[in-house]
Coordinates of N, CA and C in Angstrom, one line a residue:
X264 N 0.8 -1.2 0.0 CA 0.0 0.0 0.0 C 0.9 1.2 0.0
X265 N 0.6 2.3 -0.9 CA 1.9 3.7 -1.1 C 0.5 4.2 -0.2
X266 N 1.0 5.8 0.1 CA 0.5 6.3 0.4 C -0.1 7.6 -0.8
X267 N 0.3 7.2 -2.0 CA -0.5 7.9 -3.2 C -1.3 7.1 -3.5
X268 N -2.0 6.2 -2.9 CA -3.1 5.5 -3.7 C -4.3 6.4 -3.4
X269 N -5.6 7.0 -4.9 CA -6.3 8.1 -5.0 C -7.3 7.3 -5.2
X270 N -8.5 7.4 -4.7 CA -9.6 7.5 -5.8 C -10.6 8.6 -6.3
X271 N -11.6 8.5 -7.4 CA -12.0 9.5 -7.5 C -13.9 9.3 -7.1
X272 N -14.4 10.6 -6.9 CA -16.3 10.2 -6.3 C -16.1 10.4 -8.1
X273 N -17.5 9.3 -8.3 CA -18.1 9.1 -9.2 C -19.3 10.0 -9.3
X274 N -19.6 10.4 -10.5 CA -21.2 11.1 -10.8 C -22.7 10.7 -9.5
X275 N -22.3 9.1 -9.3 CA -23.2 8.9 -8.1 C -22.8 9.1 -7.3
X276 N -22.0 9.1 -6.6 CA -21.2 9.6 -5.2 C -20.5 8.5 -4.8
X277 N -20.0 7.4 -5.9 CA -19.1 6.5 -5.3 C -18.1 6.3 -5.0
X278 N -17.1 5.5 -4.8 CA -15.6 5.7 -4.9 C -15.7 4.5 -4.6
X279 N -14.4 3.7 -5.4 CA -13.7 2.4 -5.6 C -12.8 2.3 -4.8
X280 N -12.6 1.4 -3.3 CA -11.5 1.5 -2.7 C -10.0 0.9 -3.9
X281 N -8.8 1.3 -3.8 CA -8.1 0.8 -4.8 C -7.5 -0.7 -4.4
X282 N -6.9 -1.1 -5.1 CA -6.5 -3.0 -4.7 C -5.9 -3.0 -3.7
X283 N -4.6 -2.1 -3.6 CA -3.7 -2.5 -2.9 C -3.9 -2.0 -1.5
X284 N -4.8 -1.2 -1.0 CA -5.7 -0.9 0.0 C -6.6 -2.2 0.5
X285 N -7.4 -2.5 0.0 CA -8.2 -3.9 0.0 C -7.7 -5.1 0.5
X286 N -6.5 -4.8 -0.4 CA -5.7 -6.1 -0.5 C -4.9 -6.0 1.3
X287 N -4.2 -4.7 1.3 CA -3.9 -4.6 2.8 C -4.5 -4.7 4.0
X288 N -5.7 -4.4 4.0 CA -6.8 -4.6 4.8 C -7.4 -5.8 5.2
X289 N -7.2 -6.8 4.0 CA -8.2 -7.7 4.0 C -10.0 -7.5 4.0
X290 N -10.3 -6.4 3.0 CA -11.4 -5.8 3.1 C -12.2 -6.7 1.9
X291 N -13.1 -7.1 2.2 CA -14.2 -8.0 1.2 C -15.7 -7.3 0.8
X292 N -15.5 -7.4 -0.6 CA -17.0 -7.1 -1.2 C -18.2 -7.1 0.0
X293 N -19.5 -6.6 0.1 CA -20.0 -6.6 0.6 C -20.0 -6.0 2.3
X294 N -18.9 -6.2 2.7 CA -18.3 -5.4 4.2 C -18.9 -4.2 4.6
X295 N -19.5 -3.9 5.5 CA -19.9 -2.4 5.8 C -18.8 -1.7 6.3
X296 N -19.0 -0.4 5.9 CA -18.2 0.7 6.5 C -18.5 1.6 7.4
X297 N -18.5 2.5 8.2 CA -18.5 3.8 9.3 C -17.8 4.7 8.8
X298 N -18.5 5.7 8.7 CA -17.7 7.0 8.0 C -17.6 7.8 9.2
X299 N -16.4 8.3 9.5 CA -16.5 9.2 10.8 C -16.6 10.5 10.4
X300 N -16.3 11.4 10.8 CA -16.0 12.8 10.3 C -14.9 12.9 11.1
X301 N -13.8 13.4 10.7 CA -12.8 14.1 11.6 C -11.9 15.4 10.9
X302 N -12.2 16.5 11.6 CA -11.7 17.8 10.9 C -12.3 17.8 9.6
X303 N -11.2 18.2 8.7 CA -11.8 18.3 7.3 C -11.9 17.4 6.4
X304 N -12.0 15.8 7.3 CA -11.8 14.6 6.7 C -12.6 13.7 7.2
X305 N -12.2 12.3 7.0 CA -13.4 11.2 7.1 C -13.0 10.0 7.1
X306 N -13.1 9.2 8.7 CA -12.3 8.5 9.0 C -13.4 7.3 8.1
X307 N -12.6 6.3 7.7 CA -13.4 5.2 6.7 C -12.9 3.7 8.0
X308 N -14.1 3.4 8.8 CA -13.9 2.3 9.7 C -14.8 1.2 9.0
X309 N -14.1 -0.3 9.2 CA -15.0 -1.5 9.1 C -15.9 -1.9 10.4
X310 N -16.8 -1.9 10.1 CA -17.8 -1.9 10.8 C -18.0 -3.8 11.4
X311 N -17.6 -4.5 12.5 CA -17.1 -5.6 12.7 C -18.1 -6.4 12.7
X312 N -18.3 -7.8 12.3 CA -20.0 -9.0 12.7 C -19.7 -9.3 14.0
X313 N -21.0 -9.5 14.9 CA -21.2 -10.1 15.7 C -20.4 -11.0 16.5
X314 N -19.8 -12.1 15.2 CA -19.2 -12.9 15.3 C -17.6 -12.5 15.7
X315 N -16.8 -11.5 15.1 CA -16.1 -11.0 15.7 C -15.4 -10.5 17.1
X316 N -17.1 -10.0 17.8 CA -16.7 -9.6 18.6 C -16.8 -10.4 20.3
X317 N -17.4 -12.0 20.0 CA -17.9 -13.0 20.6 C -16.4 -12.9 21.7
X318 N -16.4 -12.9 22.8 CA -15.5 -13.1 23.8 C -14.8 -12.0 24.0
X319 N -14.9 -11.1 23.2 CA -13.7 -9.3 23.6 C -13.6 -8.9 24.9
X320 N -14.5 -9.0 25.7 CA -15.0 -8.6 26.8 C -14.7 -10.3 27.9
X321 N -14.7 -11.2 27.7 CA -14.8 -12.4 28.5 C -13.7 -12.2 29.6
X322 N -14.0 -12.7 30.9 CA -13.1 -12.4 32.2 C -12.9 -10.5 32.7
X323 N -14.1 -9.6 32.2 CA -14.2 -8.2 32.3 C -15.1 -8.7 33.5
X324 N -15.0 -7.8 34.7 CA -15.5 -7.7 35.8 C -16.3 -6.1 35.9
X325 N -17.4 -6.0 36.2 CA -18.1 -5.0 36.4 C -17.7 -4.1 38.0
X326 N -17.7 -4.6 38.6 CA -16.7 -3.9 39.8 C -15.9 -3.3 39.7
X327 N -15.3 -1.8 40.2 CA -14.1 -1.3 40.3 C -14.3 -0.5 38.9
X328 N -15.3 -0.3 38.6 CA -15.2 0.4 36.9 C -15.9 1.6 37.9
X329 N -15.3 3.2 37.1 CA -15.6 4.4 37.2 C -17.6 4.4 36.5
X330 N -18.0 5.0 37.2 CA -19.5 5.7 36.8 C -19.0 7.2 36.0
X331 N -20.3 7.9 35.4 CA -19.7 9.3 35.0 C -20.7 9.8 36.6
X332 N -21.4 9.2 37.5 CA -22.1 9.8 38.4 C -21.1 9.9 39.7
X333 N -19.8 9.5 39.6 CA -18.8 9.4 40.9 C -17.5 10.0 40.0
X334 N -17.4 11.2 39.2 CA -17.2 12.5 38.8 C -16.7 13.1 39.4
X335 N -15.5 13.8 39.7 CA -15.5 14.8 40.6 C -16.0 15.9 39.8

């Protein structure tokens, strides 16, 4: 992946991620994306399945976590 890889919006408002982006990502047809906004730009996130995210959290204890109501 360079960091000159461009693409251009289409008449519909599309844009073609380019290969070697894709290819670095591991990004597949169909995939959803999250568009962030940041400054005068736009953060392009994959949006993860379910399946993904099964155990991220396993052995997390609810105890000892901050509230925003115990704030100073």
């Amino acid at each position: 992946m360079h960091s000159r890889d461009i693409a251009r919006l289409s008449a519909k408002f599309q844009i073609s991620i380019p290969k070697a982006v894709r290819t670095a990502r591991h990004w597949q047809a169909g995939q959803e994306f999250a568009f962030i906004p940041k400054g005068t730009g736009v953060l392009l996130v994959p949006v993860p399945r379910p399946d993904e995210l099964s155990g991220l959290a396993r052995g997390a204890r609810a105890e000892g976590y901050r509230d925003r109501a115990d704030r100073v």
